[in-house]
Coordinates of N, CA, C and O in Angstrom, one line a residue:
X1 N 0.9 -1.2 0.0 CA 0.0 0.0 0.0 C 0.9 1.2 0.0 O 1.6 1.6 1.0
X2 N 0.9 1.7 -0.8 CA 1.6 3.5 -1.0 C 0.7 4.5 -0.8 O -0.5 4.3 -0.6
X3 N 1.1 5.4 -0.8 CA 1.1 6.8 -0.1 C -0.4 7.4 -1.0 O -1.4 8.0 -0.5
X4 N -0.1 7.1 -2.2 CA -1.5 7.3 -2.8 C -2.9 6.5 -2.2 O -4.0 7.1 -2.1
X5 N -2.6 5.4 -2.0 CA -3.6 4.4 -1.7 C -4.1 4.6 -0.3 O -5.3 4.5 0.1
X6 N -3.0 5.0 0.5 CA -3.0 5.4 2.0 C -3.7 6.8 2.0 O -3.8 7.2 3.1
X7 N -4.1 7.5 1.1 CA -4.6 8.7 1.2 C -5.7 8.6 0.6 O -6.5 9.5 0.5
X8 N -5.9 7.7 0.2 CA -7.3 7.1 -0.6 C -8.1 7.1 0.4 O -9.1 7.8 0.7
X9 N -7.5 5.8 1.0 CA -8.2 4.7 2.1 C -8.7 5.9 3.2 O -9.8 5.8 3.8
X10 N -7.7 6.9 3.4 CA -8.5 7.8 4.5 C -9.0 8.7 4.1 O -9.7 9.4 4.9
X11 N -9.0 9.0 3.3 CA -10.4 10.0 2.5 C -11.7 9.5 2.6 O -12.7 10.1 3.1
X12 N -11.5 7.9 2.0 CA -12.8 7.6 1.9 C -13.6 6.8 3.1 O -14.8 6.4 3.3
X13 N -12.4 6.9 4.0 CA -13.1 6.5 5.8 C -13.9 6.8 5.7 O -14.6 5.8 5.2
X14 N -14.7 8.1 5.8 CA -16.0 8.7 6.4 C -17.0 8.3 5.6 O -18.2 8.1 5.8
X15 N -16.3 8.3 4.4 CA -17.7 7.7 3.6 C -18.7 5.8 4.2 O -19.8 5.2 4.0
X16 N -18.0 5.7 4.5 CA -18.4 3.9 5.0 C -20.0 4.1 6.1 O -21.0 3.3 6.2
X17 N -19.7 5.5 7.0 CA -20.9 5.6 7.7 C -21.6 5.5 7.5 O -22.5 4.8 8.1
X18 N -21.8 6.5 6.1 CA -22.7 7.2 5.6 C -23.1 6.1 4.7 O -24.3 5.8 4.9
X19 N -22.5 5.4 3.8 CA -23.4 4.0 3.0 C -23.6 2.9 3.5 O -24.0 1.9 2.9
X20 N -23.3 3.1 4.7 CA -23.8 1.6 6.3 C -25.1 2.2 6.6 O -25.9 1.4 7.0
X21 N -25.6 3.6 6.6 CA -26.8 3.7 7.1 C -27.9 3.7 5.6 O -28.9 3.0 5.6
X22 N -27.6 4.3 4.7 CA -28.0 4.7 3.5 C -27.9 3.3 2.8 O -26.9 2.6 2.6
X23 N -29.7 2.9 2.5 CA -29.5 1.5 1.2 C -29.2 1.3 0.0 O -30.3 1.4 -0.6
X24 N -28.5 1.1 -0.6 CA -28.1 1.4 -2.1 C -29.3 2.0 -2.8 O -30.4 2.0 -2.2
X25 N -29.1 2.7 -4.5 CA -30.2 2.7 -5.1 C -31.2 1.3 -5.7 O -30.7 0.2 -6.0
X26 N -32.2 1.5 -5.8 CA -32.7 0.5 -6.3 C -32.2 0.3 -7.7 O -32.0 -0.8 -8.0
X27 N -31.9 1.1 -8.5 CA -31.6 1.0 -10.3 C -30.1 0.2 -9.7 O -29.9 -0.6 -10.6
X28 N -29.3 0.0 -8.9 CA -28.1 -0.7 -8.7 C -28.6 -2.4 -9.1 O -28.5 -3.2 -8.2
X29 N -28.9 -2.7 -10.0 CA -29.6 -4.6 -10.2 C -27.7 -5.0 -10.2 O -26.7 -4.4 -10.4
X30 N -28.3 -6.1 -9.9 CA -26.8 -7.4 -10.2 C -26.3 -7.2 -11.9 O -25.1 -6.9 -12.0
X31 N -27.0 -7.2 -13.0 CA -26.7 -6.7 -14.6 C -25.7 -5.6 -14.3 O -24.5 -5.8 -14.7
X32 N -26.2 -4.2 -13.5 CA -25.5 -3.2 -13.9 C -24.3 -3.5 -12.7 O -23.2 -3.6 -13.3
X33 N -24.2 -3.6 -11.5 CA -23.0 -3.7 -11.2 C -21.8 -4.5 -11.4 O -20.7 -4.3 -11.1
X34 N -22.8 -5.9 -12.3 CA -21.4 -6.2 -13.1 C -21.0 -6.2 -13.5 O -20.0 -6.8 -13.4
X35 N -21.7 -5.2 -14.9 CA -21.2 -4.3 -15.6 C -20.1 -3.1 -15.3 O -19.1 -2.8 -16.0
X36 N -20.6 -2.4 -14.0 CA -19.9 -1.3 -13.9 C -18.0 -2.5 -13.2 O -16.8 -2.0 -13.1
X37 N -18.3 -3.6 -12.9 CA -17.3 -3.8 -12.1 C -16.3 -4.7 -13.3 O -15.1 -4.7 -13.0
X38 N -16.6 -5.2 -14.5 CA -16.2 -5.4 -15.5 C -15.8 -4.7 -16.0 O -14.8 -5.0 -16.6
X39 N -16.1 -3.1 -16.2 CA -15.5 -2.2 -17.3 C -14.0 -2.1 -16.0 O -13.0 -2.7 -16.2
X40 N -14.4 -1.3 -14.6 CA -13.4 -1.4 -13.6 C -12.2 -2.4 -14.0 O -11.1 -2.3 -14.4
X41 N -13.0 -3.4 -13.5 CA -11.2 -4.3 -14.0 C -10.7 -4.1 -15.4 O -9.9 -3.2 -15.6
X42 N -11.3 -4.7 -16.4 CA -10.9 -4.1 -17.9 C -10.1 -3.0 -18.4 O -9.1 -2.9 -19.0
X43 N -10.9 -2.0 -17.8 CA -10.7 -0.3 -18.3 C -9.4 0.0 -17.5 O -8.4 0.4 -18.0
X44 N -9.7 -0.1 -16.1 CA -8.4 0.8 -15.5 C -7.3 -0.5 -15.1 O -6.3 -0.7 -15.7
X45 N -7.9 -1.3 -13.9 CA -6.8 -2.6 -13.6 C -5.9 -3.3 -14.4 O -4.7 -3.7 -14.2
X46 N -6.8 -3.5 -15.4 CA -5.5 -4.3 -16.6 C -4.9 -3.4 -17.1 O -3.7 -3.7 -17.4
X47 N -5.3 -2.2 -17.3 CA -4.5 -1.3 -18.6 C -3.5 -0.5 -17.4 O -2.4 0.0 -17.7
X48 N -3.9 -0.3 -16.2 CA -2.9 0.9 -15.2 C -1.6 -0.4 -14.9 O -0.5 0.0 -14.7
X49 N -1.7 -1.8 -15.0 CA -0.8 -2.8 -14.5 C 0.1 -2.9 -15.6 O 1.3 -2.7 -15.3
X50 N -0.4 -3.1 -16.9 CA 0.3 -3.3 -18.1 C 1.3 -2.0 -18.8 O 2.3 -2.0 -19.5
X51 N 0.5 -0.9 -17.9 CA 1.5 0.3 -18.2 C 2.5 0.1 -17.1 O 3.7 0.2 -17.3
X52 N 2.0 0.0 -16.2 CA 3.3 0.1 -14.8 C 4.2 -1.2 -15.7 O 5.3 -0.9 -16.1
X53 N 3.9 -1.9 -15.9 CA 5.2 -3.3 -16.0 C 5.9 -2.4 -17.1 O 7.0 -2.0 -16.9
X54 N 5.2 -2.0 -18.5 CA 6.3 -1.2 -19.6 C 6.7 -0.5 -19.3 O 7.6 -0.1 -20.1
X55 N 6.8 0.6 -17.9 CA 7.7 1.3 -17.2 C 8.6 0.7 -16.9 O 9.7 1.2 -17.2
X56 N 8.7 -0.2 -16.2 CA 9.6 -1.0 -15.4 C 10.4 -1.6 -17.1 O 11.4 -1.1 -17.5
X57 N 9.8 -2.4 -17.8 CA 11.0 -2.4 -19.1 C 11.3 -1.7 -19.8 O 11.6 -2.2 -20.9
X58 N 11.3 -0.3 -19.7 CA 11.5 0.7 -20.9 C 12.4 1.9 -20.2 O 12.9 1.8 -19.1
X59 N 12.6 3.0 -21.2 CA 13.4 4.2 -20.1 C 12.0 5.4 -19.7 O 10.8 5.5 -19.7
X60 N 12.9 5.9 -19.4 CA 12.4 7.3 -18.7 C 11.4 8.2 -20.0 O 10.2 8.5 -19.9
X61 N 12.1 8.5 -21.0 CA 11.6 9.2 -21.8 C 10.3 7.8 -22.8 O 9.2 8.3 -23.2
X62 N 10.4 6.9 -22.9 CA 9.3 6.2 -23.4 C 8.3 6.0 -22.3 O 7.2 6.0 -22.8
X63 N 8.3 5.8 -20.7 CA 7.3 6.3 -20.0 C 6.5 7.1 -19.9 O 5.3 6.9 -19.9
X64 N 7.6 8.7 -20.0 CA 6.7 9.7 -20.2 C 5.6 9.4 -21.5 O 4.4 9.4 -21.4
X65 N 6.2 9.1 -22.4 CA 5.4 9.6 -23.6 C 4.1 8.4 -23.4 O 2.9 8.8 -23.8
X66 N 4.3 7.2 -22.9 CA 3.3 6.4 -22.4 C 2.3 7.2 -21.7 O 1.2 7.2 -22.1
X67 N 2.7 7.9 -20.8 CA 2.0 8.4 -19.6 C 0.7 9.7 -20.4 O -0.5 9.8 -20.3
X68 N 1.7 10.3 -21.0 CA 1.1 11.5 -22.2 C 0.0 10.8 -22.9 O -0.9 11.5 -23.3
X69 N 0.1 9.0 -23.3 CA -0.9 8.4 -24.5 C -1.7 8.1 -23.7 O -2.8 8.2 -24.0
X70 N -1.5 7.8 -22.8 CA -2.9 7.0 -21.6 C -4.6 7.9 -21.9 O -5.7 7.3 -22.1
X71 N -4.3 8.9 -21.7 CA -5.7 9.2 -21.7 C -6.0 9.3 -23.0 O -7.0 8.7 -23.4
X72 N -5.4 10.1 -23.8 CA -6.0 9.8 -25.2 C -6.6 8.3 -26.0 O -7.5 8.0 -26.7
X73 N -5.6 7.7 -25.3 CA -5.9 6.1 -25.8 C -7.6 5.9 -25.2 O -8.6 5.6 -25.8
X74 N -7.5 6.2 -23.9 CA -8.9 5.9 -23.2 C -10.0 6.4 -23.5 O -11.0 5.7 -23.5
X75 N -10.1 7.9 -24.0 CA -11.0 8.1 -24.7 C -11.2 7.4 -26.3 O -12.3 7.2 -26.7
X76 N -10.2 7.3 -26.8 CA -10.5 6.5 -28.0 C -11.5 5.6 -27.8 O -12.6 5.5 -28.2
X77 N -10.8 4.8 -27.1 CA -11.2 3.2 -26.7 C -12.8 3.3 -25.8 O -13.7 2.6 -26.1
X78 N -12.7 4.0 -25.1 CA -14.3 4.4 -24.9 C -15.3 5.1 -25.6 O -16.5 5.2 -25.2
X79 N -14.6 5.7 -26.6 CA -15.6 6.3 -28.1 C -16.2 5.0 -28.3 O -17.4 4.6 -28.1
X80 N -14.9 4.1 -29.1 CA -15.1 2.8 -29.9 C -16.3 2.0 -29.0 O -17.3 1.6 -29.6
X81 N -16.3 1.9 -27.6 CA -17.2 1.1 -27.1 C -18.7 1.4 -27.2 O -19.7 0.7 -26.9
X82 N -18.7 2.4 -27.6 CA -20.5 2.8 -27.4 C -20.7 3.1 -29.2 O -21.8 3.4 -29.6

């Protein structure tokens, strides 16, 4: 766990109260959240992992320019999906 993730985790403390008392929405069915938790792994987890590893085999200046295509790529690729 890093420093990002650690600042994550305590940001979103407070929120846990607040959706322990609060019942989800009803439009939340089993279809759409496995949808929404499918694009989640797909969209960000495989593609944020696959870029970290070509950091680790590449230099400095092919990172950056990785880092620069990331979101352009993502919008492409989520144009293409719809």
């Amino acid at each position: 766990l890093g420093y990002l993730g650690l600042c994550a985790f305590l940001m979103g403390l407070p929120l846990i109260p607040y959706y322990s008392l609060h019942p989800p929405p009803s439009s939340l069915t089993l279809p759409v959240l496995a949808s929404v938790l499918y694009v989640a792994f797909l969209d960000n987890l495989v593609s944020d992992y696959l870029w970290a590893k070509s950091v680790v085999y590449t230099s400095a200046t092919v990172a950056t320019l990785g880092l620069g295509l990331t979101v352009p790529i993502a919008v492409g690729i989520d144009a293409m999906e719809e």
